[in-house]
Amino acid sequence: MANSKYEYVKSFEQPDVLLPNTWIVVRIDGRGFHKLSDYYGFIKPNDRRALDLMNAAAVGVMKDLPDLCIAYGISDEYSFAFHPNCQLFERRSAKLVTTIVSTFTAHYIYLWGTYFPDTPLQPAALPSFDGRAVMYPNSRIFRDYMSWRQVDCHINNLYNTTFWSMVLQGGMDRREAELELKGTLSSDKNEILFKRFGINYNNEEEIYKKGSVLYRQYQLEEKSDSSMQEETSPLQEDMPSKTQQEKIRKLRRKVQVVVDHVDIIKDEFWERRPWILSGKPGKLPTEAKEVVA
Amino acid sequence: MANSKYEYVKSFEQPDVLLPNTWIVVRIDGRGFHKLSDYYGFIKPNDRRALDLMNAAAVGVMKDLPDLCIAYGISDEYSFAFHPNCQLFERRSAKLVTTIVSTFTAHYIYLWGTYFPDTPLQPAALPSFDGRAVMYPNSRIFRDYMSWRQVDCHINNLYNTTFWSMVLQGGMDRREAELELKGTLSSDKNEILFKRFGINYNNEEEIYKKGSVLYRQYQLEEKSDSSMQEETSPLQEDMPSKTQQEKIRKLRRKVQVVVDHVDIIKDEFWERRPWILSGKPGKLPTEAKEVVA
Amino acid sequence: MANSKYEYVKSFEQPDVLLPNTWIVVRIDGRGFHKLSDYYGFIKPNDRRALDLMNAAAVGVMKDLPDLCIAYGISDEYSFAFHPNCQLFERRSAKLVTTIVSTFTAHYIYLWGTYFPDTPLQPAALPSFDGRAVMYPNSRIFRDYMSWRQVDCHINNLYNTTFWSMVLQGGMDRREAELELKGTLSSDKNEILFKRFGINYNNEEEIYKKGSVLYRQYQLEEKSDSSMQEETSPLQEDMPSKTQQEKIRKLRRKVQVVVDHVDIIKDEFWERRPWILSGKPGKLPTEAKEVVA
Amino acid sequence: MANSKYEYVKSFEQPDVLLPNTWIVVRIDGRGFHKLSDYYGFIKPNDRRALDLMNAAAVGVMKDLPDLCIAYGISDEYSFAFHPNCQLFERRSAKLVTTIVSTFTAHYIYLWGTYFPDTPLQPAALPSFDGRAVMYPNSRIFRDYMSWRQVDCHINNLYNTTFWSMVLQGGMDRREAELELKGTLSSDKNEILFKRFGINYNNEEEIYKKGSVLYRQYQLEEKSDSSMQEETSPLQEDMPSKTQQEKIRKLRRKVQVVVDHVDIIKDEFWERRPWILSGKPGKLPTEAKEVVA
């Protein structure tokens, strides 16, 4: 067969299977969004349309990939998490990352017109995203990752809210504002906002302060101290077979994906939604109570 | 600083820098395009609109990423190649792959309507792509990779052309056609095409038989036996600095990207376009002679 | 500086840091020990001198590398484990594996004459070992690894004891014995041993049936059901600093390394020696009660 | 089968196959040899016994592993190189590195008494080595690696010779000598040696100035300008099959391993020994002309 002469080049492909039984987080970031947000005239410090578009694209990803159990987004970045029991694409890193990046991009471009009806995309400045996969060996560290992102959301949003108030309302020069904010504490920024601009930061919208968390909506559990004690690392005998995986995927596709703006640092979020850390489906809700995408 | 408590999770990110001085090929593939091409009614065996859309998206990628020196596409797959002297993103694998996959997807979705004006995309069936990076240690092996893809193009296209002739023109059942083609040689397929359907395979369009090769259009060199003798692995002292890289990128952006359907297995293609394997810019053409995107 | 011209070759060295917060097991294996054990006339099925030499070399490794918290050996293989909080050599894989392999080899060769006084080593047939590092994300899976090796020890030893009884005492041909044992259950082998050779497998020496487990001897805890409940994955704030690491190493060097031949599959072993899974030093024993190396 | 319950832990072993068609260099280094050389009273700046022992151990490695095509040693480090066509252990990195480190250690410990008859090894201070594998994509870069090590040998030896002359013959304090040498050029050190101690550095022994290069002794070629022009990257069709590999190994085992102290930076060394870069056996020498181990 003529092809065999060249087929040896396949042997240069190197395996990239991620370690079994670890959390996999794929974080994607907008490429050059600083410039891009200027180009398309995003509102500062937060453009609600842009965030809603990010969330809508992320919901699209969650729906297309039922193996995903939670996602968290701030600004132009989104983190998508697979449970340690995930076997999708045999856990091949490049396959997982590129699938998420591409699916996200597809939805983002497709939905652009819905969120920016008056600002058509230009072919020379199409939004795009890069991404990477990171493994976390247990739920505690995975939660620390999620907390890290939400703390970052808070820090960045407080800074940006103050900075843009100083510039847009206070008429300050950007460099001037930057200089004044250098080294300030949270309390300083809160005070600037309140005293100079009459803004109580606590009253800012939750989506800006907390970011957006996406998950499948099963029935919420009563808060209980014991629920976090369960071992969340899956036993080998609980690892789903290929057929079971397909079944679980089908079930998950039917569960609604929720976009929430709540604290994910404290235990309560996780205790009331034990299916996220356990990787096992919860009970279907009798009625959906929250904003559902 | 409040954040530091969680920031340790960054230490779980593992480096993925590709070996210096090797060719990097990023190959992307349509996800579930078999089903998708049915869904959107792609013409069999080759849908010219779909191929033109693939090529247009690939041109978009070549323009956005001037570090790319050549690309080759067949069906729903595309291979993009970086020269061994490429330093883009410090050669981080995930960054390179996701950037290409995302940029390609963005152009593909954005341009869909241009090539399929009567078949709007449906949000539940958006096209997406996965991808991977592979290293090839020298130009000979890299060319073998390219040859492998073009041989594959030929094999698949001859098969598909014959198969769909038997089904669409010959009225055969798909399984029946598959069964008859099993184990046949190229000559057998050529004969079926000619005797039963009056098709001379040689007269099929080049884009179907050869696939599509994209490169920057400098002035073609006269064919010479010696040109291939040059060492193409870059010397360390020739490795461009960061500033030089930016300069080279700027220059490359100005050069037109050509979509060609020619033999890339024989030496001639490479000898007449020495800038591809050398990684050094050629002379700007006095006038463009080929189809230019 | 003359050297700089070539120093770029250092950039081809790729990082190989293992994922933080995972168990690291380095398993080493004798190279060609089947042939080597014939060459030096090892007694079949178990040569006590050879096993004692393996254990002595492993004790040498444990003493030289106080970061190791447990080791387990059978036949010509040994597994050495680092706790998830281990920071030795920044967790670089090659550095960890080669240090263990080399240190083990050094002790093995050095001590050979002590255990084989009448069989001097020959330069053309020096024993050597290869090795690899594997990560396990939590204590449960790490314990499953250890159980895997001990089950293997049992399976192999029962087989070998039966096989060599048939050959050496029963005068059977090797192939004949192999054929008869094919497909037999443990109970079958026990019966062969007992009925044909009067051997009660339960009375065989523990070192052959259980393998050898090495650990630092702190004061044993009373068995308790709760002790296993503790989270053994170290909190970030408990990660020892460089200075603390050195301190811990010094302390550990003073603790005696024990060679034991006991069940490590059931919980009891781990419950009574909580310092192994916790990675925190136990109480020093008032008096050593077991065989101490 | 009882074992299967735990056997899943094998799935945590990750592949580590090195890229095909690249040079593989395994460099090993003595662990803590600064302290160790004091402990065993090595002569400064160069202990001929210690270097001869290193070389003898390296010859042992070359003999045990016929796939190795060249080795180069200075001080307490040794680099062993496999040709791009090497298929040993399927090119698994850990297997290659640990085998070399262990084999080297075994010979080193075994031969210690031959080179240090009056200084027996102490069990608490056994020499050991760590190592790592690095890939180099072509012969030019591989040669740059070798040049890097030989330039390092020169730089270190000139420094050490001067430093120890100042200390041992000049009676200077170590810090004093260090301080005076800081920032000096080669010419300065040559002058210090000559003027103060009557030492002409050029007359120092070649083994100290050039290090030691080991290779298999085929018939030397006449120097020719053209010999370097050959493509040394092996064609796929020249890749040896498993049976051919075994045959080649057998042939190589018969060829004597030479310990040489010559320039390996200039072309001559490689031109006259084309079998090293080509990976193909040379002609057997009619008579051995050089020092043979």
PDB file of C-alpha atoms in Angstrom, chain A residues 45-221:
ATOM      1  CA  PRO A  45     -15.482  48.456  33.924  1.00  0.00           C
ATOM      2  CA  ASN A  46     -18.021  45.712  33.133  1.00  0.00           C
ATOM      3  CA  ASP A  47     -19.951  45.217  29.926  1.00  0.00           C
ATOM      4  CA  ARG A  48     -23.009  43.224  30.810  1.00  0.00           C
ATOM      5  CA  ARG A  49     -23.527  42.163  27.186  1.00  0.00           C
ATOM      6  CA  ALA A  50     -19.986  40.764  27.013  1.00  0.00           C
ATOM      7  CA  LEU A  51     -20.404  38.820  30.254  1.00  0.00           C
ATOM      8  CA  ASP A  52     -23.793  37.475  29.197  1.00  0.00           C
ATOM      9  CA  LEU A  53     -22.246  36.366  25.918  1.00  0.00           C
ATOM     10  CA  MET A  54     -19.420  34.603  27.786  1.00  0.00           C
ATOM     11  CA  ASN A  55     -21.995  32.862  29.983  1.00  0.00           C
ATOM     12  CA  ALA A  56     -24.174  31.872  27.048  1.00  0.00           C
ATOM     13  CA  ALA A  57     -21.155  30.375  25.269  1.00  0.00           C
ATOM     14  CA  ALA A  58     -20.200  28.528  28.456  1.00  0.00           C
ATOM     15  CA  VAL A  59     -23.740  27.147  28.793  1.00  0.00           C
ATOM     16  CA  GLY A  60     -23.351  25.919  25.206  1.00  0.00           C
ATOM     17  CA  VAL A  61     -20.167  24.105  26.186  1.00  0.00           C
ATOM     18  CA  MET A  62     -21.787  22.552  29.273  1.00  0.00           C
ATOM     19  CA  LYS A  63     -24.657  21.310  27.137  1.00  0.00           C
ATOM     20  CA  ASP A  64     -22.411  19.915  24.398  1.00  0.00           C
ATOM     21  CA  LEU A  65     -20.138  18.201  26.925  1.00  0.00           C
ATOM     22  CA  PRO A  66     -22.263  16.568  29.603  1.00  0.00           C
ATOM     23  CA  ASP A  67     -19.120  15.220  31.276  1.00  0.00           C
ATOM     24  CA  LEU A  68     -18.419  18.723  32.596  1.00  0.00           C
ATOM     25  CA  CYS A  69     -19.672  19.144  36.136  1.00  0.00           C
ATOM     26  CA  ILE A  70     -19.102  22.818  36.858  1.00  0.00           C
ATOM     27  CA  ALA A  71     -17.766  25.970  35.219  1.00  0.00           C
ATOM     28  CA  TYR A  72     -16.780  29.366  36.552  1.00  0.00           C
ATOM     29  CA  GLY A  73     -16.268  32.550  34.581  1.00  0.00           C
ATOM     30  CA  ILE A  74     -14.947  36.033  35.176  1.00  0.00           C
ATOM     31  CA  SER A  75     -14.131  38.721  32.656  1.00  0.00           C
ATOM     32  CA  ASP A  76     -12.807  37.004  29.505  1.00  0.00           C
ATOM     33  CA  GLU A  77     -11.792  33.766  31.189  1.00  0.00           C
ATOM     34  CA  TYR A  78     -13.708  30.583  31.951  1.00  0.00           C
ATOM     35  CA  SER A  79     -12.753  27.472  33.913  1.00  0.00           C
ATOM     36  CA  PHE A  80     -14.436  24.166  33.062  1.00  0.00           C
ATOM     37  CA  ALA A  81     -14.034  21.205  35.403  1.00  0.00           C
ATOM     38  CA  PHE A  82     -14.202  17.467  34.856  1.00  0.00           C
ATOM     39  CA  HIS A  83     -14.696  15.180  37.856  1.00  0.00           C
ATOM     40  CA  PRO A  84     -11.916  12.666  38.748  1.00  0.00           C
ATOM     41  CA  ASN A  85     -14.122   9.878  37.426  1.00  0.00           C
ATOM     42  CA  CYS A  86     -14.287  11.476  33.969  1.00  0.00           C
ATOM     43  CA  GLN A  87     -13.115   9.200  31.158  1.00  0.00           C
ATOM     44  CA  LEU A  88     -13.976  11.455  28.211  1.00  0.00           C
ATOM     45  CA  PHE A  89     -11.531  11.043  25.282  1.00  0.00           C
ATOM     46  CA  GLU A  90      -9.527   8.678  27.525  1.00  0.00           C
ATOM     47  CA  ARG A  91      -8.546  11.874  29.394  1.00  0.00           C
ATOM     48  CA  ARG A  92      -6.258  12.999  26.540  1.00  0.00           C
ATOM     49  CA  SER A  93      -5.194  16.512  27.407  1.00  0.00           C
ATOM     50  CA  ALA A  94      -5.041  18.117  23.941  1.00  0.00           C
ATOM     51  CA  LYS A  95      -8.337  16.550  22.921  1.00  0.00           C
ATOM     52  CA  LEU A  96     -10.132  17.820  26.036  1.00  0.00           C
ATOM     53  CA  VAL A  97      -8.668  21.316  25.861  1.00  0.00           C
ATOM     54  CA  THR A  98      -9.149  21.873  22.142  1.00  0.00           C
ATOM     55  CA  THR A  99     -12.699  20.534  22.200  1.00  0.00           C
ATOM     56  CA  ILE A 100     -13.651  22.982  24.924  1.00  0.00           C
ATOM     57  CA  VAL A 101     -11.822  25.908  23.340  1.00  0.00           C
ATOM     58  CA  SER A 102     -13.341  25.240  19.935  1.00  0.00           C
ATOM     59  CA  THR A 103     -16.869  24.646  21.201  1.00  0.00           C
ATOM     60  CA  PHE A 104     -16.703  27.795  23.300  1.00  0.00           C
ATOM     61  CA  THR A 105     -15.411  29.825  20.371  1.00  0.00           C
ATOM     62  CA  ALA A 106     -18.123  28.462  18.079  1.00  0.00           C
ATOM     63  CA  HIS A 107     -20.891  29.500  20.449  1.00  0.00           C
ATOM     64  CA  TYR A 108     -19.255  32.849  21.164  1.00  0.00           C
ATOM     65  CA  ILE A 109     -18.996  33.799  17.505  1.00  0.00           C
ATOM     66  CA  TYR A 110     -22.406  32.355  16.683  1.00  0.00           C
ATOM     67  CA  LEU A 111     -24.113  34.264  19.513  1.00  0.00           C
ATOM     68  CA  TRP A 112     -22.238  37.539  19.106  1.00  0.00           C
ATOM     69  CA  GLY A 113     -25.030  39.154  17.125  1.00  0.00           C
ATOM     70  CA  THR A 114     -27.572  38.320  19.833  1.00  0.00           C
ATOM     71  CA  TYR A 115     -25.643  40.240  22.468  1.00  0.00           C
ATOM     72  CA  PHE A 116     -24.081  42.911  20.259  1.00  0.00           C
ATOM     73  CA  PRO A 117     -26.781  43.495  17.636  1.00  0.00           C
ATOM     74  CA  ASP A 118     -25.366  46.875  16.700  1.00  0.00           C
ATOM     75  CA  THR A 119     -21.689  45.934  16.630  1.00  0.00           C
ATOM     76  CA  PRO A 120     -21.042  43.390  13.906  1.00  0.00           C
ATOM     77  CA  LEU A 121     -17.876  41.303  14.080  1.00  0.00           C
ATOM     78  CA  GLN A 122     -15.046  42.273  11.751  1.00  0.00           C
ATOM     79  CA  PRO A 123     -13.092  39.470  10.055  1.00  0.00           C
ATOM     80  CA  ALA A 124      -9.753  41.040  10.951  1.00  0.00           C
ATOM     81  CA  ALA A 125     -10.635  41.167  14.640  1.00  0.00           C
ATOM     82  CA  LEU A 126     -12.449  37.933  15.445  1.00  0.00           C
ATOM     83  CA  PRO A 127     -12.464  36.980  19.132  1.00  0.00           C
ATOM     84  CA  SER A 128     -10.543  33.826  19.967  1.00  0.00           C
ATOM     85  CA  PHE A 129      -9.456  31.965  23.081  1.00  0.00           C
ATOM     86  CA  ASP A 130      -6.529  29.904  24.278  1.00  0.00           C
ATOM     87  CA  GLY A 131      -6.633  27.301  27.004  1.00  0.00           C
ATOM     88  CA  ARG A 132      -4.815  24.758  29.091  1.00  0.00           C
ATOM     89  CA  ALA A 133      -5.617  21.768  31.263  1.00  0.00           C
ATOM     90  CA  VAL A 134      -4.484  21.473  34.870  1.00  0.00           C
ATOM     91  CA  MET A 135      -4.891  18.487  37.191  1.00  0.00           C
ATOM     92  CA  TYR A 136      -5.850  18.788  40.856  1.00  0.00           C
ATOM     93  CA  PRO A 137      -5.412  15.632  42.927  1.00  0.00           C
ATOM     94  CA  ASN A 138      -8.349  16.057  45.316  1.00  0.00           C
ATOM     95  CA  SER A 139     -11.536  18.008  45.998  1.00  0.00           C
ATOM     96  CA  ARG A 140      -9.991  20.251  48.616  1.00  0.00           C
ATOM     97  CA  ILE A 141      -7.360  21.514  46.207  1.00  0.00           C
ATOM     98  CA  PHE A 142      -9.904  21.734  43.402  1.00  0.00           C
ATOM     99  CA  ARG A 143     -12.068  23.920  45.643  1.00  0.00           C
ATOM    100  CA  ASP A 144      -9.018  26.032  46.444  1.00  0.00           C
ATOM    101  CA  TYR A 145      -8.617  26.522  42.701  1.00  0.00           C
ATOM    102  CA  MET A 146     -12.219  27.714  42.416  1.00  0.00           C
ATOM    103  CA  SER A 147     -11.745  29.972  45.447  1.00  0.00           C
ATOM    104  CA  TRP A 148      -8.604  31.390  43.859  1.00  0.00           C
ATOM    105  CA  ARG A 149     -10.559  32.436  40.795  1.00  0.00           C
ATOM    106  CA  GLN A 150     -13.391  33.955  42.827  1.00  0.00           C
ATOM    107  CA  VAL A 151     -11.000  35.899  45.049  1.00  0.00           C
ATOM    108  CA  ASP A 152      -9.344  37.127  41.862  1.00  0.00           C
ATOM    109  CA  CYS A 153     -12.764  38.198  40.569  1.00  0.00           C
ATOM    110  CA  HIS A 154     -13.341  40.227  43.717  1.00  0.00           C
ATOM    111  CA  ILE A 155      -9.903  41.846  43.693  1.00  0.00           C
ATOM    112  CA  ASN A 156     -10.065  42.722  40.018  1.00  0.00           C
ATOM    113  CA  ASN A 157     -13.623  43.982  40.120  1.00  0.00           C
ATOM    114  CA  LEU A 158     -13.074  46.215  43.131  1.00  0.00           C
ATOM    115  CA  TYR A 159      -9.977  47.620  41.473  1.00  0.00           C
ATOM    116  CA  ASN A 160     -11.655  48.112  38.098  1.00  0.00           C
ATOM    117  CA  THR A 161     -14.816  49.636  39.587  1.00  0.00           C
ATOM    118  CA  THR A 162     -12.723  52.156  41.512  1.00  0.00           C
ATOM    119  CA  PHE A 163     -10.334  52.859  38.645  1.00  0.00           C
ATOM    120  CA  TRP A 164     -13.055  53.484  36.077  1.00  0.00           C
ATOM    121  CA  SER A 165     -15.075  55.582  38.507  1.00  0.00           C
ATOM    122  CA  MET A 166     -12.014  57.782  38.964  1.00  0.00           C
ATOM    123  CA  VAL A 167     -11.497  58.013  35.217  1.00  0.00           C
ATOM    124  CA  LEU A 168     -15.050  58.156  33.869  1.00  0.00           C
ATOM    125  CA  GLN A 169     -16.809  59.985  36.685  1.00  0.00           C
ATOM    126  CA  GLY A 170     -13.860  61.649  38.367  1.00  0.00           C
ATOM    127  CA  GLY A 171     -12.327  62.782  35.096  1.00  0.00           C
ATOM    128  CA  MET A 172      -8.882  61.601  36.127  1.00  0.00           C
ATOM    129  CA  ASP A 173      -6.145  60.657  33.725  1.00  0.00           C
ATOM    130  CA  ARG A 174      -5.633  56.849  33.531  1.00  0.00           C
ATOM    131  CA  ARG A 175      -2.047  57.020  34.730  1.00  0.00           C
ATOM    132  CA  GLU A 176      -2.993  59.309  37.563  1.00  0.00           C
ATOM    133  CA  ALA A 177      -5.707  56.913  38.736  1.00  0.00           C
ATOM    134  CA  GLU A 178      -3.361  53.959  38.434  1.00  0.00           C
ATOM    135  CA  LEU A 179      -0.766  55.761  40.494  1.00  0.00           C
ATOM    136  CA  GLU A 180      -3.196  56.679  43.246  1.00  0.00           C
ATOM    137  CA  LEU A 181      -4.507  53.110  43.479  1.00  0.00           C
ATOM    138  CA  LYS A 182      -1.066  51.571  43.692  1.00  0.00           C
ATOM    139  CA  GLY A 183      -0.637  49.886  47.043  1.00  0.00           C
ATOM    140  CA  THR A 184      -4.132  50.665  48.316  1.00  0.00           C
ATOM    141  CA  LEU A 185      -6.079  48.174  50.398  1.00  0.00           C
ATOM    142  CA  SER A 186      -9.648  47.015  49.750  1.00  0.00           C
ATOM    143  CA  SER A 187     -10.855  49.366  52.441  1.00  0.00           C
ATOM    144  CA  ASP A 188      -9.164  52.314  50.697  1.00  0.00           C
ATOM    145  CA  LYS A 189     -10.902  51.492  47.455  1.00  0.00           C
ATOM    146  CA  ASN A 190     -14.257  51.078  49.181  1.00  0.00           C
ATOM    147  CA  GLU A 191     -13.761  54.487  50.732  1.00  0.00           C
ATOM    148  CA  ILE A 192     -12.818  56.170  47.455  1.00  0.00           C
ATOM    149  CA  LEU A 193     -15.919  54.683  45.845  1.00  0.00           C
ATOM    150  CA  PHE A 194     -18.193  55.760  48.639  1.00  0.00           C
ATOM    151  CA  LYS A 195     -16.787  59.179  49.500  1.00  0.00           C
ATOM    152  CA  ARG A 196     -16.007  60.429  46.028  1.00  0.00           C
ATOM    153  CA  PHE A 197     -18.681  58.747  43.951  1.00  0.00           C
ATOM    154  CA  GLY A 198     -21.366  57.741  46.415  1.00  0.00           C
ATOM    155  CA  ILE A 199     -21.000  54.107  45.406  1.00  0.00           C
ATOM    156  CA  ASN A 200     -21.536  51.410  47.999  1.00  0.00           C
ATOM    157  CA  TYR A 201     -19.528  48.525  46.543  1.00  0.00           C
ATOM    158  CA  ASN A 202     -21.748  46.008  48.318  1.00  0.00           C
ATOM    159  CA  ASN A 203     -24.630  47.133  46.186  1.00  0.00           C
ATOM    160  CA  GLU A 204     -22.861  46.411  42.918  1.00  0.00           C
ATOM    161  CA  GLU A 205     -24.362  43.594  40.877  1.00  0.00           C
ATOM    162  CA  GLU A 206     -23.572  40.096  42.016  1.00  0.00           C
ATOM    163  CA  ILE A 207     -22.434  39.010  38.549  1.00  0.00           C
ATOM    164  CA  TYR A 208     -19.620  41.570  38.754  1.00  0.00           C
ATOM    165  CA  LYS A 209     -18.655  40.834  42.342  1.00  0.00           C
ATOM    166  CA  LYS A 210     -18.969  37.067  42.351  1.00  0.00           C
ATOM    167  CA  GLY A 211     -18.488  36.026  38.756  1.00  0.00           C
ATOM    168  CA  SER A 212     -20.657  33.320  37.204  1.00  0.00           C
ATOM    169  CA  VAL A 213     -20.891  29.700  38.238  1.00  0.00           C
ATOM    170  CA  LEU A 214     -22.555  27.128  35.993  1.00  0.00           C
ATOM    171  CA  TYR A 215     -23.758  23.709  37.056  1.00  0.00           C
ATOM    172  CA  ARG A 216     -26.518  21.210  36.406  1.00  0.00           C
ATOM    173  CA  GLN A 217     -29.594  21.879  38.500  1.00  0.00           C
ATOM    174  CA  TYR A 218     -30.573  18.925  40.633  1.00  0.00           C
ATOM    175  CA  GLN A 219     -32.596  19.307  43.821  1.00  0.00           C
ATOM    176  CA  LEU A 220     -30.720  21.310  46.443  1.00  0.00           C
ATOM    177  CA  GLU A 221     -29.842  19.477  49.649  1.00  0.00           C
TER     178      GLU A 221
END
